[in-house]
Short mmCIF file of N, CA and C in Angstrom, two decimals:
data_model
loop_
_atom_site.label_atom_id
_atom_site.label_comp_id
_atom_site.label_asym_id
_atom_site.label_seq_id
_atom_site.Cartn_x
_atom_site.Cartn_y
_atom_site.Cartn_z
N UNK A 1 -86.92 29.49 32.41
CA UNK A 1 -85.53 29.11 32.47
C UNK A 1 -84.60 30.32 32.39
N UNK A 2 -84.96 31.26 31.52
CA UNK A 2 -84.12 32.43 31.33
C UNK A 2 -83.92 33.17 32.64
N UNK A 3 -85.00 33.44 33.36
CA UNK A 3 -84.90 34.18 34.62
C UNK A 3 -84.23 33.34 35.71
N UNK A 4 -84.49 32.04 35.73
CA UNK A 4 -83.85 31.18 36.73
C UNK A 4 -82.34 31.15 36.52
N UNK A 5 -81.91 31.09 35.28
CA UNK A 5 -80.47 31.12 34.98
C UNK A 5 -79.87 32.48 35.36
N UNK A 6 -80.61 33.55 35.06
CA UNK A 6 -80.13 34.89 35.39
C UNK A 6 -79.99 35.06 36.90
N UNK A 7 -80.94 34.53 37.67
CA UNK A 7 -80.87 34.63 39.13
C UNK A 7 -79.68 33.88 39.70
N UNK A 8 -79.22 32.85 38.99
CA UNK A 8 -78.04 32.10 39.42
C UNK A 8 -76.75 32.73 38.92
N UNK A 9 -76.85 33.84 38.16
CA UNK A 9 -75.66 34.54 37.68
C UNK A 9 -75.06 33.94 36.43
N UNK A 10 -75.83 33.19 35.68
CA UNK A 10 -75.32 32.57 34.45
C UNK A 10 -75.56 33.46 33.25
N UNK A 11 -74.71 33.34 32.25
CA UNK A 11 -74.90 34.03 30.98
C UNK A 11 -75.97 33.29 30.20
N UNK A 12 -76.85 34.03 29.53
CA UNK A 12 -77.96 33.40 28.82
C UNK A 12 -77.82 33.39 27.31
N UNK A 13 -76.64 33.56 26.81
CA UNK A 13 -76.44 33.53 25.37
C UNK A 13 -76.26 34.92 24.80
N UNK A 14 -76.28 34.99 23.48
CA UNK A 14 -76.04 36.26 22.82
C UNK A 14 -74.55 36.49 22.66
N UNK A 15 -74.21 37.68 22.20
CA UNK A 15 -72.81 38.03 21.99
C UNK A 15 -72.08 38.09 23.33
N UNK A 16 -70.91 37.53 23.37
CA UNK A 16 -70.08 37.55 24.59
C UNK A 16 -69.31 38.87 24.61
N UNK A 17 -69.32 39.59 25.72
CA UNK A 17 -68.62 40.88 25.80
C UNK A 17 -67.12 40.73 25.55
N UNK A 18 -66.54 41.82 25.06
CA UNK A 18 -65.11 41.89 24.82
C UNK A 18 -64.36 41.52 26.09
N UNK A 19 -63.37 40.65 25.97
CA UNK A 19 -62.57 40.25 27.12
C UNK A 19 -62.94 38.90 27.68
N UNK A 20 -64.05 38.33 27.19
CA UNK A 20 -64.51 37.03 27.69
C UNK A 20 -64.73 36.07 26.52
N UNK A 21 -64.78 34.79 26.85
CA UNK A 21 -65.19 33.75 25.92
C UNK A 21 -66.01 32.74 26.70
N UNK A 22 -66.82 31.98 26.02
CA UNK A 22 -67.65 30.97 26.69
C UNK A 22 -66.78 29.83 27.19
N UNK A 23 -67.15 29.31 28.35
CA UNK A 23 -66.49 28.13 28.90
C UNK A 23 -67.10 26.90 28.21
N UNK A 24 -66.32 26.13 27.47
CA UNK A 24 -66.89 24.98 26.75
C UNK A 24 -67.34 23.86 27.70
N UNK A 25 -66.81 23.84 28.92
CA UNK A 25 -67.15 22.77 29.86
C UNK A 25 -68.36 23.09 30.73
N UNK A 26 -68.64 24.38 30.96
CA UNK A 26 -69.74 24.78 31.83
C UNK A 26 -70.61 25.79 31.10
N UNK A 27 -71.83 25.39 30.79
CA UNK A 27 -72.75 26.29 30.10
C UNK A 27 -73.12 27.47 31.01
N UNK A 28 -73.11 28.66 30.43
CA UNK A 28 -73.47 29.86 31.18
C UNK A 28 -72.30 30.51 31.90
N UNK A 29 -71.13 29.88 31.88
CA UNK A 29 -69.95 30.45 32.51
C UNK A 29 -69.06 31.08 31.45
N UNK A 30 -68.34 32.12 31.85
CA UNK A 30 -67.44 32.81 30.94
C UNK A 30 -66.01 32.70 31.45
N UNK A 31 -65.08 32.64 30.52
CA UNK A 31 -63.65 32.64 30.84
C UNK A 31 -63.03 33.91 30.30
N UNK A 32 -61.96 34.34 30.92
CA UNK A 32 -61.27 35.56 30.48
C UNK A 32 -60.43 35.24 29.25
N UNK A 33 -60.59 36.07 28.21
CA UNK A 33 -59.76 36.03 27.01
C UNK A 33 -58.69 37.09 27.22
N UNK A 34 -57.50 36.68 27.64
CA UNK A 34 -56.50 37.60 28.16
C UNK A 34 -56.11 38.73 27.20
N UNK A 35 -55.96 38.43 25.92
CA UNK A 35 -55.57 39.47 24.96
C UNK A 35 -56.63 40.57 24.88
N UNK A 36 -57.90 40.17 24.80
CA UNK A 36 -58.99 41.15 24.76
C UNK A 36 -59.18 41.83 26.12
N UNK A 37 -58.94 41.10 27.19
CA UNK A 37 -59.09 41.66 28.54
C UNK A 37 -58.12 42.81 28.75
N UNK A 38 -56.94 42.72 28.16
CA UNK A 38 -55.96 43.80 28.28
C UNK A 38 -56.47 45.07 27.60
N UNK A 39 -57.22 44.92 26.50
CA UNK A 39 -57.82 46.07 25.83
C UNK A 39 -58.86 46.72 26.74
N UNK A 40 -59.68 45.90 27.40
CA UNK A 40 -60.71 46.42 28.31
C UNK A 40 -60.05 47.16 29.47
N UNK A 41 -59.04 46.55 30.07
CA UNK A 41 -58.35 47.20 31.20
C UNK A 41 -57.72 48.53 30.77
N UNK A 42 -57.12 48.54 29.58
CA UNK A 42 -56.50 49.76 29.08
C UNK A 42 -57.55 50.83 28.79
N UNK A 43 -58.73 50.44 28.34
CA UNK A 43 -59.81 51.41 28.09
C UNK A 43 -60.22 52.09 29.39
N UNK A 44 -60.37 51.32 30.47
CA UNK A 44 -60.72 51.90 31.77
C UNK A 44 -59.60 52.82 32.27
N UNK A 45 -58.38 52.37 32.16
CA UNK A 45 -57.22 53.14 32.62
C UNK A 45 -57.10 54.46 31.83
N UNK A 46 -57.27 54.38 30.52
CA UNK A 46 -57.16 55.56 29.67
C UNK A 46 -58.28 56.55 29.95
N UNK A 47 -59.50 56.05 30.15
CA UNK A 47 -60.60 56.95 30.45
C UNK A 47 -60.36 57.68 31.77
N UNK A 48 -59.86 56.98 32.77
CA UNK A 48 -59.57 57.64 34.05
C UNK A 48 -58.49 58.71 33.88
N UNK A 49 -57.53 58.46 33.02
CA UNK A 49 -56.46 59.42 32.78
C UNK A 49 -56.97 60.64 31.99
N UNK A 50 -57.76 60.39 30.93
CA UNK A 50 -58.22 61.46 30.05
C UNK A 50 -59.43 62.21 30.61
N UNK A 51 -60.34 61.50 31.26
CA UNK A 51 -61.50 62.16 31.87
C UNK A 51 -62.71 62.36 30.97
N UNK A 52 -62.60 62.02 29.69
CA UNK A 52 -63.78 62.13 28.81
C UNK A 52 -63.69 61.08 27.71
N UNK A 53 -64.85 60.72 27.18
CA UNK A 53 -64.92 59.64 26.19
C UNK A 53 -64.17 59.96 24.91
N UNK A 54 -64.34 61.17 24.39
CA UNK A 54 -63.72 61.49 23.10
C UNK A 54 -62.20 61.43 23.18
N UNK A 55 -61.63 61.99 24.23
CA UNK A 55 -60.17 61.97 24.37
C UNK A 55 -59.65 60.56 24.63
N UNK A 56 -60.39 59.79 25.42
CA UNK A 56 -59.98 58.41 25.70
C UNK A 56 -60.03 57.57 24.43
N UNK A 57 -61.11 57.70 23.65
CA UNK A 57 -61.23 56.96 22.40
C UNK A 57 -60.14 57.34 21.42
N UNK A 58 -59.87 58.63 21.31
CA UNK A 58 -58.81 59.11 20.42
C UNK A 58 -57.45 58.56 20.85
N UNK A 59 -57.19 58.59 22.15
CA UNK A 59 -55.92 58.08 22.67
C UNK A 59 -55.77 56.59 22.39
N UNK A 60 -56.81 55.82 22.64
CA UNK A 60 -56.75 54.38 22.40
C UNK A 60 -56.53 54.08 20.93
N UNK A 61 -57.24 54.78 20.06
CA UNK A 61 -57.08 54.57 18.62
C UNK A 61 -55.68 54.98 18.15
N UNK A 62 -55.19 56.12 18.64
CA UNK A 62 -53.86 56.60 18.24
C UNK A 62 -52.74 55.66 18.69
N UNK A 63 -52.95 55.01 19.83
CA UNK A 63 -51.93 54.10 20.35
C UNK A 63 -52.06 52.68 19.77
N UNK A 64 -52.99 52.50 18.85
CA UNK A 64 -53.09 51.24 18.13
C UNK A 64 -53.96 50.17 18.79
N UNK A 65 -54.73 50.52 19.79
CA UNK A 65 -55.63 49.53 20.39
C UNK A 65 -56.82 49.33 19.45
N UNK A 66 -57.07 48.10 19.10
CA UNK A 66 -58.14 47.78 18.16
C UNK A 66 -59.09 46.75 18.75
N UNK A 67 -60.37 46.92 18.44
CA UNK A 67 -61.38 45.95 18.85
C UNK A 67 -61.43 44.86 17.80
N UNK A 68 -61.50 43.61 18.22
CA UNK A 68 -61.64 42.54 17.22
C UNK A 68 -62.93 42.76 16.44
N UNK A 69 -62.88 42.63 15.13
CA UNK A 69 -64.06 42.90 14.31
C UNK A 69 -65.14 41.84 14.50
N UNK A 70 -64.77 40.65 14.85
CA UNK A 70 -65.75 39.59 15.05
C UNK A 70 -66.32 39.66 16.45
N UNK A 71 -67.51 39.12 16.62
CA UNK A 71 -68.13 39.01 17.94
C UNK A 71 -68.17 37.55 18.32
N UNK A 72 -67.83 37.26 19.56
CA UNK A 72 -67.89 35.88 20.04
C UNK A 72 -69.32 35.45 20.23
N UNK A 73 -69.68 34.32 19.68
CA UNK A 73 -70.97 33.66 19.92
C UNK A 73 -72.18 34.51 19.54
N UNK A 74 -72.13 35.16 18.43
CA UNK A 74 -73.33 35.85 17.96
C UNK A 74 -73.18 37.35 17.92
N UNK A 75 -74.31 37.98 17.82
CA UNK A 75 -74.34 39.42 17.65
C UNK A 75 -74.75 39.71 16.22
N UNK A 76 -75.51 40.77 16.02
CA UNK A 76 -76.06 41.01 14.70
C UNK A 76 -75.10 41.71 13.75
N UNK A 77 -74.09 42.39 14.26
CA UNK A 77 -73.15 43.11 13.40
C UNK A 77 -71.73 42.89 13.89
N UNK A 78 -70.78 42.99 12.97
CA UNK A 78 -69.37 42.94 13.36
C UNK A 78 -68.99 44.27 14.01
N UNK A 79 -68.02 44.23 14.89
CA UNK A 79 -67.53 45.47 15.49
C UNK A 79 -66.82 46.30 14.43
N UNK A 80 -66.72 47.60 14.67
CA UNK A 80 -66.04 48.49 13.72
C UNK A 80 -64.54 48.26 13.68
N UNK A 81 -63.98 47.81 14.79
CA UNK A 81 -62.54 47.59 14.84
C UNK A 81 -61.78 48.72 15.51
N UNK A 82 -62.45 49.83 15.78
CA UNK A 82 -61.82 50.95 16.46
C UNK A 82 -62.81 51.50 17.48
N UNK A 83 -62.31 52.36 18.38
CA UNK A 83 -63.14 52.91 19.44
C UNK A 83 -63.94 54.12 18.95
N UNK A 84 -65.23 54.14 19.28
CA UNK A 84 -66.09 55.29 19.04
C UNK A 84 -66.66 55.71 20.40
N UNK A 85 -67.32 56.85 20.43
CA UNK A 85 -67.94 57.29 21.69
C UNK A 85 -68.94 56.26 22.19
N UNK A 86 -69.76 55.74 21.29
CA UNK A 86 -70.81 54.81 21.69
C UNK A 86 -70.26 53.49 22.21
N UNK A 87 -69.34 52.86 21.46
CA UNK A 87 -68.86 51.56 21.93
C UNK A 87 -67.98 51.68 23.16
N UNK A 88 -67.27 52.80 23.30
CA UNK A 88 -66.47 53.00 24.50
C UNK A 88 -67.38 53.23 25.72
N UNK A 89 -68.45 53.99 25.55
CA UNK A 89 -69.40 54.21 26.64
C UNK A 89 -70.02 52.88 27.08
N UNK A 90 -70.45 52.08 26.12
CA UNK A 90 -71.05 50.79 26.46
C UNK A 90 -70.07 49.88 27.18
N UNK A 91 -68.84 49.89 26.75
CA UNK A 91 -67.81 49.08 27.41
C UNK A 91 -67.60 49.54 28.85
N UNK A 92 -67.47 50.86 29.04
CA UNK A 92 -67.17 51.41 30.36
C UNK A 92 -68.34 51.31 31.34
N UNK A 93 -69.55 51.17 30.83
CA UNK A 93 -70.71 51.11 31.71
C UNK A 93 -71.29 49.70 31.86
N UNK A 94 -70.63 48.70 31.31
CA UNK A 94 -71.11 47.32 31.36
C UNK A 94 -70.68 46.66 32.67
N UNK A 95 -71.65 46.32 33.51
CA UNK A 95 -71.34 45.75 34.83
C UNK A 95 -70.79 44.34 34.77
N UNK A 96 -70.82 43.72 33.62
CA UNK A 96 -70.26 42.38 33.50
C UNK A 96 -68.77 42.39 33.86
N UNK A 97 -68.11 43.53 33.64
CA UNK A 97 -66.68 43.63 33.89
C UNK A 97 -66.31 43.65 35.37
N UNK A 98 -67.30 43.82 36.25
CA UNK A 98 -67.02 43.70 37.69
C UNK A 98 -67.62 42.41 38.24
N UNK A 99 -67.98 41.49 37.34
CA UNK A 99 -68.47 40.18 37.76
C UNK A 99 -69.91 40.18 38.22
N UNK A 100 -70.73 41.05 37.63
CA UNK A 100 -72.12 41.20 38.06
C UNK A 100 -73.05 40.89 36.89
N UNK A 101 -74.16 40.25 37.17
CA UNK A 101 -75.19 39.94 36.18
C UNK A 101 -76.41 40.77 36.49
N UNK A 102 -76.88 41.57 35.54
CA UNK A 102 -78.08 42.40 35.71
C UNK A 102 -79.23 41.81 34.89
N UNK A 103 -80.43 41.86 35.43
CA UNK A 103 -81.61 41.44 34.70
C UNK A 103 -82.82 42.11 35.32
N UNK A 104 -83.95 42.06 34.61
CA UNK A 104 -85.18 42.68 35.07
C UNK A 104 -86.21 41.60 35.38
N UNK A 105 -86.80 41.66 36.56
CA UNK A 105 -87.82 40.71 36.98
C UNK A 105 -89.05 41.50 37.42
N UNK A 106 -90.14 41.36 36.69
CA UNK A 106 -91.40 42.07 36.98
C UNK A 106 -91.19 43.58 37.09
N UNK A 107 -90.43 44.13 36.16
CA UNK A 107 -90.20 45.57 36.12
C UNK A 107 -89.16 46.08 37.09
N UNK A 108 -88.58 45.22 37.90
CA UNK A 108 -87.58 45.62 38.89
C UNK A 108 -86.20 45.11 38.46
N UNK A 109 -85.22 46.02 38.48
CA UNK A 109 -83.85 45.61 38.13
C UNK A 109 -83.23 44.82 39.27
N UNK A 110 -82.66 43.69 38.92
CA UNK A 110 -81.98 42.83 39.90
C UNK A 110 -80.51 42.73 39.52
N UNK A 111 -79.66 42.59 40.53
CA UNK A 111 -78.23 42.44 40.32
C UNK A 111 -77.76 41.26 41.17
N UNK A 112 -77.07 40.29 40.53
CA UNK A 112 -76.51 39.14 41.24
C UNK A 112 -75.06 38.95 40.80
N UNK A 113 -74.30 38.22 41.61
CA UNK A 113 -72.93 37.91 41.25
C UNK A 113 -72.93 36.97 40.05
N UNK A 114 -72.09 37.26 39.06
CA UNK A 114 -71.99 36.43 37.88
C UNK A 114 -71.07 35.24 38.09
N UNK A 115 -71.17 34.27 37.20
CA UNK A 115 -70.33 33.07 37.25
C UNK A 115 -69.08 33.25 36.40
N UNK A 116 -68.40 34.35 36.60
CA UNK A 116 -67.16 34.64 35.88
C UNK A 116 -66.31 35.57 36.71
N UNK A 117 -65.04 35.58 36.40
CA UNK A 117 -64.10 36.44 37.12
C UNK A 117 -64.23 37.88 36.62
N UNK A 118 -64.21 38.85 37.52
CA UNK A 118 -64.25 40.24 37.07
C UNK A 118 -62.93 40.65 36.41
N UNK A 119 -63.02 41.57 35.46
CA UNK A 119 -61.82 42.12 34.82
C UNK A 119 -61.38 43.41 35.49
N UNK A 120 -62.33 44.12 36.09
CA UNK A 120 -62.09 45.45 36.64
C UNK A 120 -62.50 45.45 38.11
N UNK A 121 -61.75 46.16 38.94
CA UNK A 121 -62.12 46.29 40.35
C UNK A 121 -63.34 47.20 40.47
N UNK A 122 -64.16 46.93 41.47
CA UNK A 122 -65.39 47.71 41.67
C UNK A 122 -65.08 49.19 41.91
N UNK A 123 -64.02 49.48 42.63
CA UNK A 123 -63.68 50.88 42.91
C UNK A 123 -63.36 51.62 41.60
N UNK A 124 -62.64 50.98 40.70
CA UNK A 124 -62.32 51.58 39.40
C UNK A 124 -63.58 51.78 38.59
N UNK A 125 -64.43 50.76 38.55
CA UNK A 125 -65.69 50.84 37.80
C UNK A 125 -66.56 51.98 38.34
N UNK A 126 -66.65 52.11 39.65
CA UNK A 126 -67.46 53.17 40.26
C UNK A 126 -66.88 54.55 39.98
N UNK A 127 -65.55 54.65 39.98
CA UNK A 127 -64.91 55.93 39.67
C UNK A 127 -65.19 56.34 38.22
N UNK A 128 -65.10 55.38 37.31
CA UNK A 128 -65.42 55.64 35.90
C UNK A 128 -66.89 56.03 35.77
N UNK A 129 -67.77 55.33 36.46
CA UNK A 129 -69.20 55.64 36.42
C UNK A 129 -69.51 57.04 36.91
N UNK A 130 -68.81 57.47 37.95
CA UNK A 130 -69.02 58.82 38.48
C UNK A 130 -68.60 59.87 37.45
N UNK A 131 -67.50 59.64 36.76
CA UNK A 131 -67.05 60.59 35.73
C UNK A 131 -68.02 60.60 34.57
N UNK A 132 -68.49 59.43 34.14
CA UNK A 132 -69.47 59.36 33.05
C UNK A 132 -70.74 60.11 33.41
N UNK A 133 -71.18 59.96 34.65
CA UNK A 133 -72.40 60.64 35.10
C UNK A 133 -72.19 62.15 35.14
N UNK A 134 -71.02 62.58 35.61
CA UNK A 134 -70.70 64.01 35.68
C UNK A 134 -70.65 64.62 34.27
N UNK A 135 -70.12 63.86 33.32
CA UNK A 135 -69.96 64.36 31.95
C UNK A 135 -71.21 64.20 31.10
N UNK A 136 -72.27 63.63 31.62
CA UNK A 136 -73.43 63.28 30.81
C UNK A 136 -73.99 64.46 30.03
N UNK A 137 -74.12 65.60 30.61
CA UNK A 137 -74.72 66.78 29.96
C UNK A 137 -73.84 67.35 28.86
N UNK A 138 -72.58 66.95 28.82
CA UNK A 138 -71.68 67.49 27.81
C UNK A 138 -71.91 66.87 26.45
N UNK A 139 -72.65 65.74 26.38
CA UNK A 139 -72.87 65.08 25.10
C UNK A 139 -73.71 65.97 24.20
N UNK A 140 -73.36 66.01 22.93
CA UNK A 140 -74.14 66.77 21.96
C UNK A 140 -75.41 66.00 21.62
N UNK A 141 -76.31 66.65 20.94
CA UNK A 141 -77.54 65.98 20.54
C UNK A 141 -77.22 64.89 19.53
N UNK A 142 -78.21 64.06 19.23
CA UNK A 142 -77.99 62.94 18.31
C UNK A 142 -77.69 63.42 16.90
N UNK A 143 -77.93 64.70 16.60
CA UNK A 143 -77.67 65.23 15.28
C UNK A 143 -76.24 65.72 15.13
N UNK A 144 -75.52 65.83 16.21
CA UNK A 144 -74.12 66.24 16.15
C UNK A 144 -73.95 67.74 16.02
N UNK A 145 -72.73 68.16 15.78
CA UNK A 145 -72.37 69.58 15.74
C UNK A 145 -72.92 70.29 14.50
N UNK A 146 -73.15 69.57 13.42
CA UNK A 146 -73.49 70.21 12.16
C UNK A 146 -74.88 70.84 12.17
N UNK A 147 -75.84 70.19 12.80
CA UNK A 147 -77.21 70.67 12.72
C UNK A 147 -77.48 71.80 13.73
N UNK A 148 -77.06 71.64 14.96
CA UNK A 148 -77.29 72.63 15.99
C UNK A 148 -75.96 72.90 16.70
N UNK A 149 -75.16 73.82 16.19
CA UNK A 149 -73.82 74.04 16.77
C UNK A 149 -73.82 74.95 18.00
N UNK A 150 -74.17 74.42 19.16
CA UNK A 150 -74.09 75.18 20.40
C UNK A 150 -72.73 74.87 21.02
N UNK A 151 -71.78 75.74 20.79
CA UNK A 151 -70.39 75.47 21.13
C UNK A 151 -70.12 75.37 22.62
N UNK A 152 -70.92 76.01 23.45
CA UNK A 152 -70.65 76.02 24.88
C UNK A 152 -71.49 75.01 25.66
N UNK A 153 -72.26 74.15 24.96
CA UNK A 153 -73.07 73.15 25.65
C UNK A 153 -72.21 72.27 26.53
N UNK A 154 -72.61 72.16 27.78
CA UNK A 154 -71.90 71.32 28.73
C UNK A 154 -70.67 71.96 29.33
N UNK A 155 -70.22 73.07 28.78
CA UNK A 155 -69.03 73.74 29.30
C UNK A 155 -69.38 74.85 30.27
N UNK A 156 -70.57 75.43 30.13
CA UNK A 156 -71.03 76.52 30.99
C UNK A 156 -71.97 75.92 32.03
N UNK A 157 -71.79 76.32 33.28
CA UNK A 157 -72.66 75.79 34.33
C UNK A 157 -73.40 76.92 35.04
N UNK A 158 -74.54 76.57 35.60
CA UNK A 158 -75.39 77.52 36.32
C UNK A 158 -74.70 77.89 37.64
N UNK A 159 -74.62 79.16 37.92
CA UNK A 159 -73.97 79.64 39.13
C UNK A 159 -74.80 79.29 40.37
N UNK A 160 -76.11 79.15 40.20
CA UNK A 160 -77.00 78.90 41.33
C UNK A 160 -77.06 77.41 41.71
N UNK A 161 -77.33 76.54 40.73
CA UNK A 161 -77.51 75.11 41.06
C UNK A 161 -76.31 74.25 40.67
N UNK A 162 -75.40 74.76 39.82
CA UNK A 162 -74.22 73.99 39.43
C UNK A 162 -74.43 73.06 38.25
N UNK A 163 -75.67 72.95 37.73
CA UNK A 163 -75.94 72.06 36.60
C UNK A 163 -75.35 72.65 35.33
N UNK A 164 -74.91 71.78 34.44
CA UNK A 164 -74.34 72.24 33.18
C UNK A 164 -75.46 72.66 32.23
N UNK A 165 -75.23 73.75 31.52
CA UNK A 165 -76.21 74.28 30.59
C UNK A 165 -75.95 73.74 29.19
N UNK A 166 -77.02 73.51 28.45
CA UNK A 166 -76.85 73.05 27.08
C UNK A 166 -77.81 73.80 26.18
N UNK A 167 -77.35 74.09 24.96
CA UNK A 167 -78.16 74.83 24.00
C UNK A 167 -79.28 73.98 23.45
N UNK A 168 -80.41 74.61 23.19
CA UNK A 168 -81.56 73.92 22.62
C UNK A 168 -82.17 74.84 21.58
N UNK A 169 -83.04 74.28 20.76
CA UNK A 169 -83.72 75.10 19.78
C UNK A 169 -85.13 74.57 19.57
N UNK A 170 -85.95 75.41 18.98
CA UNK A 170 -87.32 75.04 18.66
C UNK A 170 -87.64 75.61 17.28
N UNK A 171 -88.69 75.13 16.68
CA UNK A 171 -89.11 75.66 15.38
C UNK A 171 -90.41 76.41 15.56
N UNK A 172 -90.42 77.61 15.10
CA UNK A 172 -91.61 78.44 15.17
C UNK A 172 -91.98 78.96 13.79
N UNK A 173 -92.86 79.95 13.75
CA UNK A 173 -93.30 80.52 12.47
C UNK A 173 -92.15 81.13 11.69
N UNK A 174 -91.14 81.62 12.39
CA UNK A 174 -90.02 82.27 11.72
C UNK A 174 -88.83 81.34 11.51
N UNK A 175 -89.03 80.05 11.70
CA UNK A 175 -87.94 79.10 11.49
C UNK A 175 -87.34 78.63 12.81
N UNK A 176 -86.11 78.19 12.76
CA UNK A 176 -85.44 77.67 13.94
C UNK A 176 -85.10 78.81 14.90
N UNK A 177 -85.42 78.60 16.19
CA UNK A 177 -85.17 79.61 17.22
C UNK A 177 -84.28 78.99 18.29
N UNK A 178 -83.01 79.40 18.39
CA UNK A 178 -82.15 78.86 19.46
C UNK A 178 -82.41 79.58 20.78
N UNK A 179 -82.26 78.85 21.86
CA UNK A 179 -82.39 79.46 23.19
C UNK A 179 -81.52 78.73 24.17
#
């Protein structure tokens, strides 16, 4: 049933993404929650203006945009209530906002039209995706700046291939060795 519903573009339960609510009359359909949808639209618009997650998140937080702490229809944790790099990235890369349902069938990713109205135009979503992909190497390691402070990671690029360079380290007999 789960895969059959997914192939028809229906929502299969779980937490409802920001900007939507469940349709009480049609199971598996989502309706736009206009107040939250405005936050989603502003997040996309701000990211396009700022060009990076940290600046976009800071701008949204400074201008008073807040995520509702509760999650619609489930979810294991309440939202933080403010934008972080992680939740902003997940919001900006979620294809549900262009009216698409993604699922995996026998190891192959499938994409079908969802049974809900899109919040974001495909061109905007693709533009944001291209910037996210371009900026991917600029992300610091999961340990953050404190453990391995390579200040130029993602800012310096290779003159030959154009790829962004990032600092790394290893542990040897003499301790941590950066390279």
